[in-house]
PDB file of C-alpha atoms in Angstrom:
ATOM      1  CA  UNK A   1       0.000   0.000   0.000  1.00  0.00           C
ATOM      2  CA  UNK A   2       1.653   3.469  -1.302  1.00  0.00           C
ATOM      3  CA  UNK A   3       0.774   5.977   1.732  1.00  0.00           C
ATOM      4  CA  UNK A   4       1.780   9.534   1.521  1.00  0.00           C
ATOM      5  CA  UNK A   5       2.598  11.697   4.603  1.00  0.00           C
ATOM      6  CA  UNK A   6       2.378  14.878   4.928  1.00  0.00           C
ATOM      7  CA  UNK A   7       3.865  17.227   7.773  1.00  0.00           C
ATOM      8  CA  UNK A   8       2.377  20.639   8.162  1.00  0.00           C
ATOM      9  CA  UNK A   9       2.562  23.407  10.881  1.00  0.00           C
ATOM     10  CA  UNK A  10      -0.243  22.864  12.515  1.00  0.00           C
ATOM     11  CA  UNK A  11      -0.791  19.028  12.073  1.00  0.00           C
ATOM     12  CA  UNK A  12      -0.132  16.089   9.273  1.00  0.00           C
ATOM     13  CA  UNK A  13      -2.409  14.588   6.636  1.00  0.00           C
ATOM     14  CA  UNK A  14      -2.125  10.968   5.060  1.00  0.00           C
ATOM     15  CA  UNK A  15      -2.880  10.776   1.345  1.00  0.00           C
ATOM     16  CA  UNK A  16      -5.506  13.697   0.912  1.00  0.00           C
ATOM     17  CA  UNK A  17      -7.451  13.074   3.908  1.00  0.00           C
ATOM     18  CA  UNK A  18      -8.321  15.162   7.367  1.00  0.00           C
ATOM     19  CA  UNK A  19      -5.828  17.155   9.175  1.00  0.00           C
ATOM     20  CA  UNK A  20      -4.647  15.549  12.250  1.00  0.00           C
ATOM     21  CA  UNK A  21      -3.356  17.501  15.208  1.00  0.00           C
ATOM     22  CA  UNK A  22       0.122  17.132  16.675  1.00  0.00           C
ATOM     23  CA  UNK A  23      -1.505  17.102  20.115  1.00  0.00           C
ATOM     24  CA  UNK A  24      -4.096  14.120  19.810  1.00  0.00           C
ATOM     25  CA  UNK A  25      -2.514  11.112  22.135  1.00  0.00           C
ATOM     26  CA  UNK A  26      -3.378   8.772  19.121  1.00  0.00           C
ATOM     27  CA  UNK A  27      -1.590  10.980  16.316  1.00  0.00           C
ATOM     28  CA  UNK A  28       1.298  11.855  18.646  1.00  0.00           C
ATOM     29  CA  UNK A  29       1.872   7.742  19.091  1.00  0.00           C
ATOM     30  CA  UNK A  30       1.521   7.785  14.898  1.00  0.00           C
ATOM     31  CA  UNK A  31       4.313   9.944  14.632  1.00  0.00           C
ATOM     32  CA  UNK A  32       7.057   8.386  17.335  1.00  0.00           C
ATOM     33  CA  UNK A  33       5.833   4.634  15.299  1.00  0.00           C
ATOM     34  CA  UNK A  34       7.472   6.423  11.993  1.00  0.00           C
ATOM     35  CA  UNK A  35      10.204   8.259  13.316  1.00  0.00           C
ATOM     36  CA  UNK A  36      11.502   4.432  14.816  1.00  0.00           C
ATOM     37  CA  UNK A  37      11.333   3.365  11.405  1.00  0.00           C
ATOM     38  CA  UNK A  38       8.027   1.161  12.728  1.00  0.00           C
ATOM     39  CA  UNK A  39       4.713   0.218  10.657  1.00  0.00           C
ATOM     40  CA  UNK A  40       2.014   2.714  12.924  1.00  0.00           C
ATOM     41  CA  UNK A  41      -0.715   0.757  14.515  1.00  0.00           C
ATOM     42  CA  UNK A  42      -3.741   1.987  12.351  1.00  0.00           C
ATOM     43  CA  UNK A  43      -1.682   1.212   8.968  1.00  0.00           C
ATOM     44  CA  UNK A  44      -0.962  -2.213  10.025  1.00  0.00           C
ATOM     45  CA  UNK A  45      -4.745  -2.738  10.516  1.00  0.00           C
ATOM     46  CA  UNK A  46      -5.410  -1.352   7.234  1.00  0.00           C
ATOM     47  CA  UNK A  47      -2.744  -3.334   5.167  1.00  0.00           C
ATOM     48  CA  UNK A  48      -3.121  -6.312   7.359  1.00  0.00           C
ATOM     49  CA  UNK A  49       0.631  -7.711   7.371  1.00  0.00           C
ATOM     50  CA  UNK A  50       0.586  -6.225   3.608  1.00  0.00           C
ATOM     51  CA  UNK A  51       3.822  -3.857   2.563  1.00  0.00           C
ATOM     52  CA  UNK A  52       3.665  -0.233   3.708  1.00  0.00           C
ATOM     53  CA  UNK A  53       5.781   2.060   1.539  1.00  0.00           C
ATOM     54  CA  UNK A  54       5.180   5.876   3.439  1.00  0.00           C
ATOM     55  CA  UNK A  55       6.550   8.420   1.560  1.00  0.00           C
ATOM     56  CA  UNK A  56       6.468  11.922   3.595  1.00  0.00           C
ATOM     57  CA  UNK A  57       6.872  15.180   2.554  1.00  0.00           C
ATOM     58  CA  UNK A  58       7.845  18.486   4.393  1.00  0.00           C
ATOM     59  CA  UNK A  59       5.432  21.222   4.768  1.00  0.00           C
ATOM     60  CA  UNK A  60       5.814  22.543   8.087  1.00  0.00           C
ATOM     61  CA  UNK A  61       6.351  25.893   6.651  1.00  0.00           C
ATOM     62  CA  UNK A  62       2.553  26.087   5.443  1.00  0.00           C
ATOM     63  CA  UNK A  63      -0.812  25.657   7.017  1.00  0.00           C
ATOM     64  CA  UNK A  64      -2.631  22.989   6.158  1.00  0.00           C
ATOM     65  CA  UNK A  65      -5.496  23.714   3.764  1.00  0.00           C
ATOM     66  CA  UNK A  66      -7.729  20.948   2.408  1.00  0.00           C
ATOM     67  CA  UNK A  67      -6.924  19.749  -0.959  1.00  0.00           C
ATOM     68  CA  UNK A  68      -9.756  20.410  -3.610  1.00  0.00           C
ATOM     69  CA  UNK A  69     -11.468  17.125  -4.799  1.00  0.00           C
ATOM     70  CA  UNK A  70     -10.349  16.102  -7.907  1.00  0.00           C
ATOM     71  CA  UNK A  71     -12.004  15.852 -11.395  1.00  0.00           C
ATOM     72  CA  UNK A  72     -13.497  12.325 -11.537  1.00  0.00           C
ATOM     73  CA  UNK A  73     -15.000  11.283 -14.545  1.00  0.00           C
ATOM     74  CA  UNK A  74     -17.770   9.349 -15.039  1.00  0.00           C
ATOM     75  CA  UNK A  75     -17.093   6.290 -14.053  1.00  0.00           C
ATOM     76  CA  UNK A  76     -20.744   4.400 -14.429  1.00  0.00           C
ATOM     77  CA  UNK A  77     -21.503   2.079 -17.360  1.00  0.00           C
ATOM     78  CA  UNK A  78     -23.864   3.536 -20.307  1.00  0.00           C
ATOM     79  CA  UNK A  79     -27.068   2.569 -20.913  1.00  0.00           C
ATOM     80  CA  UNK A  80     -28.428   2.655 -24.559  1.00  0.00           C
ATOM     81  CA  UNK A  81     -32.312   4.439 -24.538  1.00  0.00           C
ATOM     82  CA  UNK A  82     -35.139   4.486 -26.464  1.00  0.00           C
ATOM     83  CA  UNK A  83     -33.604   0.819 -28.161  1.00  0.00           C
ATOM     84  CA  UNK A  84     -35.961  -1.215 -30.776  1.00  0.00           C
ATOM     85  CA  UNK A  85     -35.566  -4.454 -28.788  1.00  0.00           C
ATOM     86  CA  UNK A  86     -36.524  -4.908 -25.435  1.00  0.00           C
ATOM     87  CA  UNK A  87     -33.995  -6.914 -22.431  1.00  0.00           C
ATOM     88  CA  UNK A  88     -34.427 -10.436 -23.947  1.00  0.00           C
ATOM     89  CA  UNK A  89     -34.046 -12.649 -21.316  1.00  0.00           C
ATOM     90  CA  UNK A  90     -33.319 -16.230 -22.277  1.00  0.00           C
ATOM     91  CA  UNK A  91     -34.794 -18.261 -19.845  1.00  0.00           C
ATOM     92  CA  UNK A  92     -38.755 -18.500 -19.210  1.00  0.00           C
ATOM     93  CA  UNK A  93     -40.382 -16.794 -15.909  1.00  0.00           C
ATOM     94  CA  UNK A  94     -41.172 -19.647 -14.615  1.00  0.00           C
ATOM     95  CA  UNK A  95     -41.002 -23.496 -15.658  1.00  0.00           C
ATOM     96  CA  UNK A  96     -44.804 -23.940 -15.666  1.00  0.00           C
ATOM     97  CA  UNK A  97     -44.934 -21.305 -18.257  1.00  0.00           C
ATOM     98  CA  UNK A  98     -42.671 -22.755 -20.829  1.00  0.00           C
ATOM     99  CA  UNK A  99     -44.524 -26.164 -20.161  1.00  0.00           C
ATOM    100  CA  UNK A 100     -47.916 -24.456 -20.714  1.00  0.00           C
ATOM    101  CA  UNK A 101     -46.555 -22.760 -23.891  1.00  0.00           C
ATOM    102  CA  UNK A 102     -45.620 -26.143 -25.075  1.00  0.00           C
ATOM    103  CA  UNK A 103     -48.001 -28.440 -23.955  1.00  0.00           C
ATOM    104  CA  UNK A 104     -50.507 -25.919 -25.749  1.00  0.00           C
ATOM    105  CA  UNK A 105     -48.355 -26.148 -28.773  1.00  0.00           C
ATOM    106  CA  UNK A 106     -50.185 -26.515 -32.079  1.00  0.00           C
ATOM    107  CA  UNK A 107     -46.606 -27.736 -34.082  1.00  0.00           C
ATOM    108  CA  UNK A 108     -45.866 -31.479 -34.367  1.00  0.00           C
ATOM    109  CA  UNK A 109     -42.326 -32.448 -33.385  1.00  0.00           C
ATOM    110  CA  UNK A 110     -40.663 -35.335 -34.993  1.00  0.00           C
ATOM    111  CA  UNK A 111     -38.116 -36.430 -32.307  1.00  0.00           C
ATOM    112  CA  UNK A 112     -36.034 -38.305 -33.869  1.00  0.00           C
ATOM    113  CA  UNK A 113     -35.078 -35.514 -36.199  1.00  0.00           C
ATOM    114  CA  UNK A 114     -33.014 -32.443 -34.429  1.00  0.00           C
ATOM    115  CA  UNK A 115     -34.912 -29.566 -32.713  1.00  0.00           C
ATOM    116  CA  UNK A 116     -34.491 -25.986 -31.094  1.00  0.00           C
ATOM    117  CA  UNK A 117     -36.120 -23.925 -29.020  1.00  0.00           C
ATOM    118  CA  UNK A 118     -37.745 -20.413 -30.061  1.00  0.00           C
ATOM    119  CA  UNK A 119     -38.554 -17.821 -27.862  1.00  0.00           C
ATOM    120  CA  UNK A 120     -40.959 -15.264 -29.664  1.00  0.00           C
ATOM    121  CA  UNK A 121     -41.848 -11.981 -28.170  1.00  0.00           C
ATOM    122  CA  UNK A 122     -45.097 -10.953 -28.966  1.00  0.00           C
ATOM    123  CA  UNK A 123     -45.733  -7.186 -29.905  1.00  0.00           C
ATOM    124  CA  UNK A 124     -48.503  -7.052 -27.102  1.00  0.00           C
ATOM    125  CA  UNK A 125     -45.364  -7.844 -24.233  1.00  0.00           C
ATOM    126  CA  UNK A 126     -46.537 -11.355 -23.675  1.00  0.00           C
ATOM    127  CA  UNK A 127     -43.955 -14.417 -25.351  1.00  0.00           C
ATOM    128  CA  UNK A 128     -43.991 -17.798 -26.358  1.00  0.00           C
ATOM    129  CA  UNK A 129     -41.724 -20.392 -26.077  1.00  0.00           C
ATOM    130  CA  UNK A 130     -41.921 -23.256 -28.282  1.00  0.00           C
ATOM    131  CA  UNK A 131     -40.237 -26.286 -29.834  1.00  0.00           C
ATOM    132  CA  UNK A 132     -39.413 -26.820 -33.069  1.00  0.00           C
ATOM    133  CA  UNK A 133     -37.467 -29.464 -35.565  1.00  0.00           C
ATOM    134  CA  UNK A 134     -34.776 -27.679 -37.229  1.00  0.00           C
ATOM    135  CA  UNK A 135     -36.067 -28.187 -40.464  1.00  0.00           C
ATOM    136  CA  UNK A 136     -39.569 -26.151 -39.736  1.00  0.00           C
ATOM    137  CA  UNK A 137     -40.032 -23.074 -41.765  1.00  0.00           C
ATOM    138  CA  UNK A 138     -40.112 -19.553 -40.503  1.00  0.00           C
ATOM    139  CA  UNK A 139     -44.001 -19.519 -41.664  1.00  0.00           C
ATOM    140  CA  UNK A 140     -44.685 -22.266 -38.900  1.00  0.00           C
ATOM    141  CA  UNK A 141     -43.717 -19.664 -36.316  1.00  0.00           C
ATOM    142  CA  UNK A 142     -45.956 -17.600 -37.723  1.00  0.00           C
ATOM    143  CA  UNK A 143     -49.263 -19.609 -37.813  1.00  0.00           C
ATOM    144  CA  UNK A 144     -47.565 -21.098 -34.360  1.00  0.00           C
ATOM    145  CA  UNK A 145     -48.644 -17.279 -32.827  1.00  0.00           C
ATOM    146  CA  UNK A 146     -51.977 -17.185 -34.927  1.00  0.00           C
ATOM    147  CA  UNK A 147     -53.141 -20.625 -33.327  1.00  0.00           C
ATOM    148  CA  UNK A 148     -51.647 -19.426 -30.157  1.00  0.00           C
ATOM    149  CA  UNK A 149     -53.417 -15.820 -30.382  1.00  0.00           C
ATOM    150  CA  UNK A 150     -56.305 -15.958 -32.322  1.00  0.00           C
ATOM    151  CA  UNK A 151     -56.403 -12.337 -32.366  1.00  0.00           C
ATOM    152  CA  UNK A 152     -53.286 -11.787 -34.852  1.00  0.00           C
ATOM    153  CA  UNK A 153     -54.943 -13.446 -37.060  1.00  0.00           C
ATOM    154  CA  UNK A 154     -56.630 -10.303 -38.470  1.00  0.00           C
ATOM    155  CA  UNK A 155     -53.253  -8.398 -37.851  1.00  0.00           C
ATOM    156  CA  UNK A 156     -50.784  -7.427 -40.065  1.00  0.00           C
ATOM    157  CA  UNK A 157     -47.097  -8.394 -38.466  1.00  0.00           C
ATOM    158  CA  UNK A 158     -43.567  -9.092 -39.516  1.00  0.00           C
ATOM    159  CA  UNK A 159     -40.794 -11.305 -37.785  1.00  0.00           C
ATOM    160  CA  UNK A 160     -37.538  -9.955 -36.758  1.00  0.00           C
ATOM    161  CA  UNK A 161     -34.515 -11.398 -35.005  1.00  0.00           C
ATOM    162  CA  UNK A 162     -32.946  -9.714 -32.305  1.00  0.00           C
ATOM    163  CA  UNK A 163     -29.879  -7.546 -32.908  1.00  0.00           C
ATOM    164  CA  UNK A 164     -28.712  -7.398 -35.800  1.00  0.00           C
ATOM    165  CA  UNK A 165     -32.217  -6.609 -36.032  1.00  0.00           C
ATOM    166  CA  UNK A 166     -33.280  -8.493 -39.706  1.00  0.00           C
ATOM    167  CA  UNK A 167     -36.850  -8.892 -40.773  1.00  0.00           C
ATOM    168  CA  UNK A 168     -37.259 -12.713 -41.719  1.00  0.00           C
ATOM    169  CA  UNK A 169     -38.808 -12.020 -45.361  1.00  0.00           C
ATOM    170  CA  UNK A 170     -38.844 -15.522 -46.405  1.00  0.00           C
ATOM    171  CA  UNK A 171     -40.830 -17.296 -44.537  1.00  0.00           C
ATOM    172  CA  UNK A 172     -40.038 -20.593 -47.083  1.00  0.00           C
ATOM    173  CA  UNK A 173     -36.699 -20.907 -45.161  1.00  0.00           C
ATOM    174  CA  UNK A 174     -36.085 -23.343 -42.817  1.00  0.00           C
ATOM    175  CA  UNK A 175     -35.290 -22.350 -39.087  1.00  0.00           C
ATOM    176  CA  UNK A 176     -31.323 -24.014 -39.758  1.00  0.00           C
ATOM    177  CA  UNK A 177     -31.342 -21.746 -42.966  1.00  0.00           C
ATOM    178  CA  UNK A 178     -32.330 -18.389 -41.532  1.00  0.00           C
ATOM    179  CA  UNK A 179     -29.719 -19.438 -38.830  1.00  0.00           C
ATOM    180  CA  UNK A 180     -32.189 -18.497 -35.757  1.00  0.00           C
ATOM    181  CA  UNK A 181     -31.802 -21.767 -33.866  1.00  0.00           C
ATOM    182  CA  UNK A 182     -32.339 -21.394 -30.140  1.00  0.00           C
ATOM    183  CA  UNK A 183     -33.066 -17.317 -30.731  1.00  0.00           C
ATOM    184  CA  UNK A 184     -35.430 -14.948 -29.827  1.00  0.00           C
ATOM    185  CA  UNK A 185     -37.568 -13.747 -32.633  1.00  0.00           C
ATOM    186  CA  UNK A 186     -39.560 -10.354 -32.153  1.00  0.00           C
ATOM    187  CA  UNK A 187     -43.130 -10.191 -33.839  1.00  0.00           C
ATOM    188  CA  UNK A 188     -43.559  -6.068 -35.070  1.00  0.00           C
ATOM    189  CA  UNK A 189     -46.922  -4.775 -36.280  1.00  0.00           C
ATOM    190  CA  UNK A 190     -46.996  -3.398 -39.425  1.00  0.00           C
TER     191      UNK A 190
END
């Protein structure tokens, strides 16, 4: 630990912090530790049995005044607003809701043919998770959310993937093709 002393007329500082009076008991005892060439006390609690290296320097002819704070920049993480996707999370709210999205599921799996998993946010907040066999196109996700809400039927909507955001055009593609296995696929109104 790099601590730096400073002596001033009416007291010493360590680092930037407080002055501390010559008369205190406590700092007095401080000051005999260092001039014995001894760790102080409070450092060794702070360091605990770490390396102390003390540098001091002289300013007895001054009074102390209290350093101004420095500059700190921003030090936080940023936060992108106002963004076309919402926080995908990849992993459903509870277990009884992905096995009521799939029980409920109106696609026929093959199992002995290679599947995925598609999570599909709905443009009214809600999602669905469902399996699928690799080889389904991206037009079974889309009458997946008709027979799962009736009420797009009559709605115009589009499927996008999640960033890079790319609107799935070709819905003749298989789910391997459009390369959205185990993805989250966003449904936009139109």
């Amino acid at each position: 630990v790099q601590i730096l002393l400073k002596l001033w007329r009416n007291g010493f500082s360590l680092d930037d912090g407080e002055l501390r009076s010559y008369s205190d008991p406590t700092n007095a005892q401080f000051l005999e530790s260092v001039k014995r060439g001894e760790i102080p006390v409070e450092l060794q609690r702070i360091v605990h049995g770490g390396q102390v290296n003390l540098d001091m320097e002289d300013h007895q002819e001054q009074e102390y005044v209290k350093p101004r704070l420095r500059f700190k920049a921003f030090s936080g993480e940023g936060q992108k607003l106002g963004s076309l996707t919402p926080e995908i999370v990849s992993t459903p709210s509870s277990p009884e809701e992905e096995e009521k999205s799939i029980l409920n599921a109106p696609v026929l799996i093959d199992d002995s043919m290679p599947a995925t998993k598609i999570q599909i946010r709905l443009a009214d907040g809600s999602r669905l998770i469902q399996r699928f066999n690799q080889t389904h196109r991206i037009k079974d996700i889309r009458n997946f959310i008709i027979q799962s809400r009736p009420t797009f039927a009559t709605t115009d909507f589009v499927l996008v993937t999640t960033f890079p955001n790319k609107e799935l055009t070709d819905e003749s593609l298989t789910l391997r093709e459009a390369d959205i296995l185990n993805t989250v696929i966003l449904q936009q109104l139109k």
